[in-house]
Short mmCIF file of C-alpha atoms in Angstrom, two decimals:
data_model
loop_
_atom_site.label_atom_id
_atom_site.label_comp_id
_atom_site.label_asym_id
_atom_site.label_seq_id
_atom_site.Cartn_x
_atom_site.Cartn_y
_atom_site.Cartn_z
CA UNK A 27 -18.18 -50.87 -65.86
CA UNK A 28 -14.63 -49.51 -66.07
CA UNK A 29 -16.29 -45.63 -66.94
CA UNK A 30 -18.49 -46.01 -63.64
CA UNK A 31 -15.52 -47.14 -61.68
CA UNK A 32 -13.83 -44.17 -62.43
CA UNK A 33 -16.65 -41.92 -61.81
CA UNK A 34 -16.97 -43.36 -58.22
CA UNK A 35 -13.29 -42.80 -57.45
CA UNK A 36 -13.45 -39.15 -58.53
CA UNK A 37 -16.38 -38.49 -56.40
CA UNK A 38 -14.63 -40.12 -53.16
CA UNK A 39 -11.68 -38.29 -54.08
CA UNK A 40 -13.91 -34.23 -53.84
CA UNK A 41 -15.92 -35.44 -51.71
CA UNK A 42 -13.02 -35.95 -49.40
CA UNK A 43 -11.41 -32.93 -49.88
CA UNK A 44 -14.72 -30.91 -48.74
CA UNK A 45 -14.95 -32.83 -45.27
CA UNK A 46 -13.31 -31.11 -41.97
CA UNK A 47 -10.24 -31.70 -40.00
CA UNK A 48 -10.26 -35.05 -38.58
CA UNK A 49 -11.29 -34.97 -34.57
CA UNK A 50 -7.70 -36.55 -33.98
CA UNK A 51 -5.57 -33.97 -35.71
CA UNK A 52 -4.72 -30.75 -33.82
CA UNK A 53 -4.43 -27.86 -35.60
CA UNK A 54 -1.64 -25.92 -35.36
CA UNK A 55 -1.08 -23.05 -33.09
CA UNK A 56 -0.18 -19.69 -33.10
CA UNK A 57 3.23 -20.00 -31.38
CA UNK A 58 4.09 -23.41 -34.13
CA UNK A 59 3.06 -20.61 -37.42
CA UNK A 60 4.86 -17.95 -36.09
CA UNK A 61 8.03 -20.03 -34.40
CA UNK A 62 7.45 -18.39 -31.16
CA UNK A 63 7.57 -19.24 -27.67
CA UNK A 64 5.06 -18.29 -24.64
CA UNK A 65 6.93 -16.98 -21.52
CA UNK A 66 5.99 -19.14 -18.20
CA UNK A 67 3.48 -17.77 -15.79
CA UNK A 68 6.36 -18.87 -13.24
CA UNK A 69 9.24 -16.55 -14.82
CA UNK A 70 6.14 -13.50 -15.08
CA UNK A 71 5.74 -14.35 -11.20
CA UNK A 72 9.43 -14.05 -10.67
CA UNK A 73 9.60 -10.88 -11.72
CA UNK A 74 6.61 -9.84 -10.01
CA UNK A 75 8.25 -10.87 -6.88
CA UNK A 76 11.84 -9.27 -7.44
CA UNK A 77 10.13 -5.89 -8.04
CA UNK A 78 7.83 -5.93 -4.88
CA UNK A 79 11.16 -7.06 -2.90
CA UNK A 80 13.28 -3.76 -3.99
CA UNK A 81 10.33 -1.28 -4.01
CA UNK A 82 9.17 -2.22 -0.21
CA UNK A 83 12.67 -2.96 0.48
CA UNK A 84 11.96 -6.25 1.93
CA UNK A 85 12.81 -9.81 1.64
CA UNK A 86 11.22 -12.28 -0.01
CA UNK A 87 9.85 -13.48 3.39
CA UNK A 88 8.07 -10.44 4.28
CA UNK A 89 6.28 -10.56 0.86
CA UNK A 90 3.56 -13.56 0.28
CA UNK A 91 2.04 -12.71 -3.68
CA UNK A 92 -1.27 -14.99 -4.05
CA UNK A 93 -3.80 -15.17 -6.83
CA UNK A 94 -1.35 -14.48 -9.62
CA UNK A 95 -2.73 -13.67 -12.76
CA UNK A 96 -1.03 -12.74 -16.51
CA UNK A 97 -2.96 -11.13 -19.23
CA UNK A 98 -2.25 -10.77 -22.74
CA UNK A 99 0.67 -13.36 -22.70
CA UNK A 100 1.83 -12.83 -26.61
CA UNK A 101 4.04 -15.40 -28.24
CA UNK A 102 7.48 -14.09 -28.98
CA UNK A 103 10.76 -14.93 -30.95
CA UNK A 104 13.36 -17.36 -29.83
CA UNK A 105 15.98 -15.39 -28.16
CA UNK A 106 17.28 -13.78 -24.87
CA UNK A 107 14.25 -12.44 -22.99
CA UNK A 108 14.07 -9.04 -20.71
CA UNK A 109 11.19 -8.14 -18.71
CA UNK A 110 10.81 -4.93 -17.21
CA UNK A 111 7.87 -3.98 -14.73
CA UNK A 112 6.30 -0.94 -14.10
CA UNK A 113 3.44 0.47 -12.27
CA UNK A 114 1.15 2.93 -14.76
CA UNK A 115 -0.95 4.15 -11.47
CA UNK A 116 0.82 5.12 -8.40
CA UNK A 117 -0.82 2.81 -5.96
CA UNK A 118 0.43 1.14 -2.64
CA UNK A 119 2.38 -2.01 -3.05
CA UNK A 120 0.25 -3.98 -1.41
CA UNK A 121 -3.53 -5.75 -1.05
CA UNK A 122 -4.57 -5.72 -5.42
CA UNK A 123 -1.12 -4.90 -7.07
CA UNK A 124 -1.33 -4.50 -10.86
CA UNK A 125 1.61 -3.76 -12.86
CA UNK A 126 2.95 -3.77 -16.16
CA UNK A 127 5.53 -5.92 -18.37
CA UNK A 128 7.13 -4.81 -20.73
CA UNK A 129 8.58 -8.29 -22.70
CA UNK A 130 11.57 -7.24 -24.98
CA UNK A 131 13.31 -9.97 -27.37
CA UNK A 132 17.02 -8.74 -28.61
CA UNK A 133 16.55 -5.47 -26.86
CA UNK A 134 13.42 -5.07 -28.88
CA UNK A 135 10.12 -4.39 -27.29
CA UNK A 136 7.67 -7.19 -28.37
CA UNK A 137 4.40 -7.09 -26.45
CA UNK A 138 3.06 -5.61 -23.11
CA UNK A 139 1.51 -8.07 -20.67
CA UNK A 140 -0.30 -7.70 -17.46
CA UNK A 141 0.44 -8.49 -13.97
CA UNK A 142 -2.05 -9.03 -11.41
CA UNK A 143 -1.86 -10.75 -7.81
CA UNK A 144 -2.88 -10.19 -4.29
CA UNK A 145 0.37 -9.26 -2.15
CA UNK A 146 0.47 -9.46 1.66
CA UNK A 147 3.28 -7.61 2.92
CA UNK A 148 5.00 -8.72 6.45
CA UNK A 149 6.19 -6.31 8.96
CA UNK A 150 7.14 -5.95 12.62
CA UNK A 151 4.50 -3.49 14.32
CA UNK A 152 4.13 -1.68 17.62
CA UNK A 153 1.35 -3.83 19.64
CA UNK A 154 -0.24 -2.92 22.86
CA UNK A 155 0.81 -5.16 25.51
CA UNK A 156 -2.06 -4.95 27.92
CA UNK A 157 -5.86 -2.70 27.28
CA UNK A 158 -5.12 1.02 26.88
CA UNK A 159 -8.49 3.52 27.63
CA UNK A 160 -8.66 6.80 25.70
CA UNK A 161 -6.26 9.49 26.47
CA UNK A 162 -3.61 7.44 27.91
CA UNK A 163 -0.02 8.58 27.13
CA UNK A 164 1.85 5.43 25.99
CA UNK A 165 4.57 4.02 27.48
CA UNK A 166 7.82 1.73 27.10
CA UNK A 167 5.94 -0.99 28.75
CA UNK A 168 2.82 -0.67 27.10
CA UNK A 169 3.94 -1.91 23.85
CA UNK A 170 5.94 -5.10 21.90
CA UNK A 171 6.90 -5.78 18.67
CA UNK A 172 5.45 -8.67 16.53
CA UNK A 173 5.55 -9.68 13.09
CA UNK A 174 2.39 -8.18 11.54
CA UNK A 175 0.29 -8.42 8.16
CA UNK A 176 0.17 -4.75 7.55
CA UNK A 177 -2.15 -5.85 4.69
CA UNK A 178 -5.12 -6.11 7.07
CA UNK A 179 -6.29 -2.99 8.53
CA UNK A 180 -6.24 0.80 7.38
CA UNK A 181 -3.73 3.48 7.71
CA UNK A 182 0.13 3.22 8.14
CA UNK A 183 1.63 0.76 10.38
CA UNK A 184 3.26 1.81 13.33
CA UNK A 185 6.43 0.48 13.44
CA UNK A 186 8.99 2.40 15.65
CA UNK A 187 8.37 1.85 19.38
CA UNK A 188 10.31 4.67 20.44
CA UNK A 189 8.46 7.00 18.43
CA UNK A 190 5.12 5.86 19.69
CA UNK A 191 6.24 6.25 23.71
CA UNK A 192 4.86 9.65 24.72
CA UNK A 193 1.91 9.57 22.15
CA UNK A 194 -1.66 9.53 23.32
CA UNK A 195 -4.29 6.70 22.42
CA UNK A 196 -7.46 8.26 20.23
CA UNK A 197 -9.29 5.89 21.34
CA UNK A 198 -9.40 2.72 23.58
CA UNK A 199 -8.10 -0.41 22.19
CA UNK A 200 -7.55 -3.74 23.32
CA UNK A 201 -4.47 -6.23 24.53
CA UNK A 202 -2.35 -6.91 21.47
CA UNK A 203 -4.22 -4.68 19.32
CA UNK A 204 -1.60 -3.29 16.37
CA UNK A 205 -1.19 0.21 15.94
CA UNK A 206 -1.72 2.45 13.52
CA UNK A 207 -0.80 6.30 13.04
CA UNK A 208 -4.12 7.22 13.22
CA UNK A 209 -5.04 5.71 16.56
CA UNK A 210 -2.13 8.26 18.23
CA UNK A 211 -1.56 11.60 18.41
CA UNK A 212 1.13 13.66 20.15
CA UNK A 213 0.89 14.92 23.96
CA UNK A 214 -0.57 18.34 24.35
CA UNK A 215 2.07 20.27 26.08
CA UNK A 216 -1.10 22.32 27.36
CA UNK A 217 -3.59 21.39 29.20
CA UNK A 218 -7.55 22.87 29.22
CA UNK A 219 -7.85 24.98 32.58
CA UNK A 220 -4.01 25.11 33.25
CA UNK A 221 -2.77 28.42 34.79
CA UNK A 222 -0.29 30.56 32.01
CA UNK A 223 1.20 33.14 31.73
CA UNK A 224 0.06 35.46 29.44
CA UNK A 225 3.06 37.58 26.86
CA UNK A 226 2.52 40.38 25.21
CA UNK A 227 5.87 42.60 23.64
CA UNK A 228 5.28 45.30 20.98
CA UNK A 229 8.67 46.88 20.52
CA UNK A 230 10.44 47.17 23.57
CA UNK A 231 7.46 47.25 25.49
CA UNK A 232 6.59 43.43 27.28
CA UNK A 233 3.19 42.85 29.20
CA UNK A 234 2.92 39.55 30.97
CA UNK A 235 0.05 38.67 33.04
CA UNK A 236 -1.56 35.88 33.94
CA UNK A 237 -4.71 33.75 32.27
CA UNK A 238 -6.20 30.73 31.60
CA UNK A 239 -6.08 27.91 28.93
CA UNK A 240 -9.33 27.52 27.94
CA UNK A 241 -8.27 24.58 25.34
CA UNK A 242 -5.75 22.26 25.17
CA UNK A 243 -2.31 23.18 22.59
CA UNK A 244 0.53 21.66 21.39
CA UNK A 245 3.73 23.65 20.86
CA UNK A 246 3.27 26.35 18.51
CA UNK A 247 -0.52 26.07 18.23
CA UNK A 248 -3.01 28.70 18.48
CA UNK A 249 -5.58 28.24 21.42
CA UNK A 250 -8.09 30.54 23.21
CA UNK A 251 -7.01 31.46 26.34
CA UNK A 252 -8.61 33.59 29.36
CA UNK A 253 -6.84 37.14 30.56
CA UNK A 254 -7.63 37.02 34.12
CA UNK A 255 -7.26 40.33 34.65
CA UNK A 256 -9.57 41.50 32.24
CA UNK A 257 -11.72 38.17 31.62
CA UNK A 258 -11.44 38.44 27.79
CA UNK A 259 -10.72 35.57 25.83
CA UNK A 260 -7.66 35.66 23.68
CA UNK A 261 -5.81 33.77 20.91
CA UNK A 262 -2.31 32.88 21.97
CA UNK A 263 0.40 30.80 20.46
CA UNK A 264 1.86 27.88 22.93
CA UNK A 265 5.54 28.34 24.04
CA UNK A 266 5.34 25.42 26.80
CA UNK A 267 3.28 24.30 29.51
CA UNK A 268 3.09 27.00 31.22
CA UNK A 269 3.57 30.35 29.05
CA UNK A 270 1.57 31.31 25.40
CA UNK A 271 2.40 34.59 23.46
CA UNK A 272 0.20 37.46 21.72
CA UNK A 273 0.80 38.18 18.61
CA UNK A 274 0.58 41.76 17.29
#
């Protein structure tokens, strides 16, 4: 009996050795083989947040980062940890922002993760205080400031009242409406139908006479204008309101 004994004990003993990993014993992970440590989605977001802040030149309350994301978050060495961000596509700094880190251990580059997260940027923009109809020059008292998402909406954010008092609305918009620069334009100095005069010099000989705008100009602008002396349409450049120039 002793023989058989010993023939069931050896066959426990490889039969063992062929079964898998127990259900209760972890197996080890990457960071436990290769002594490393995984930086925090919170110190990734950090940084994230710092760089937005000194690009846009704002503060940390102007700048709300949501749906955070990090990609290809390597293990690295124990040790002092730098991470520098950087943007691979010049993009705006705001709605989808995706940028680069560059994770150094020691002063030596280890891996490169990625930075994703929606970012609403805060800022105080020129609102219209009461309706506005097409074509109506703005003024002092048609506009406020109030802290905006410049996020929402397209084109750049007005943000400068005096700059927008003496522009002209594209387009109607409504009370409290936020501006943007392409809803404005600048005043033509020249109205369609306004009586000019006319200058002409070609050496020191000068013509004047007088004519009519047949288009509206700004300052510098060519526009067609009427002699009416002769009743032939002309190109002129706009001096002011009242005068445009031939030129030879």
């Amino acid at each position: 009996m002793k023989p058989m004994r010993w023939v069931m004990v050896l066959w426990i003993l490889c039969s063992s050795a062929l079964l898998p990993w127990a259900a209760g014993a972890a197996e080890p992970k990457d960071s436990d083989r290769q002594g490393g440590v995984s930086i925090s989605e919170a110190e990734f977001r950090e940084a994230f947040t710092r760089y937005l802040c000194a690009h846009l030149r704002k503060p940390p309350s102007d700048v709300v980062v949501s749906r955070f994301k990090v990609s290809e978050n390597a293990p690295v060495p124990a040790g002092p940890v730098t991470i520098q961000l950087y943007q691979k596509e010049h993009t705006p700094l705001y709605g989808l922002v995706r940028l680069a880190a560059m994770v150094s251990v020691k002063g030596a580059v280890r891996h490169e993760a990625t930075l994703t997260g929606w970012v609403d940027v805060f800022e105080s923009m020129v609102c219209t205080s009461r309706p506005l109809k097409k074509g109506q020059v703005l003024k002092a008292e048609d506009l406020y400031l109030s802290r905006q998402n410049v996020t929402r909406g397209q084109g750049q954010a007005v943000i400068d009242m005096d700059k927008a008092v003496g522009l002209v609305v594209r387009h109607s918009v409504r009370q409290n409406t936020p501006l943007r620069e392409w809803m404005l334009e600048k005043a033509p100095v020249l109205d369609k139908g306004a009586v000019v005069t006319i200058l002409a010099q070609l050496g020191g000989l000068r013509v004047t006479v007088k004519g009519v705008a047949l288009e509206r100009g700004y300052p510098g602008e060519m526009v067609k204008v009427q002699n009416s002396m002769s009743q032939k349409a002309v190109f002129a450049r706009v001096v002011d309101s009242s005068h445009v120039r031939v030129e030879f």
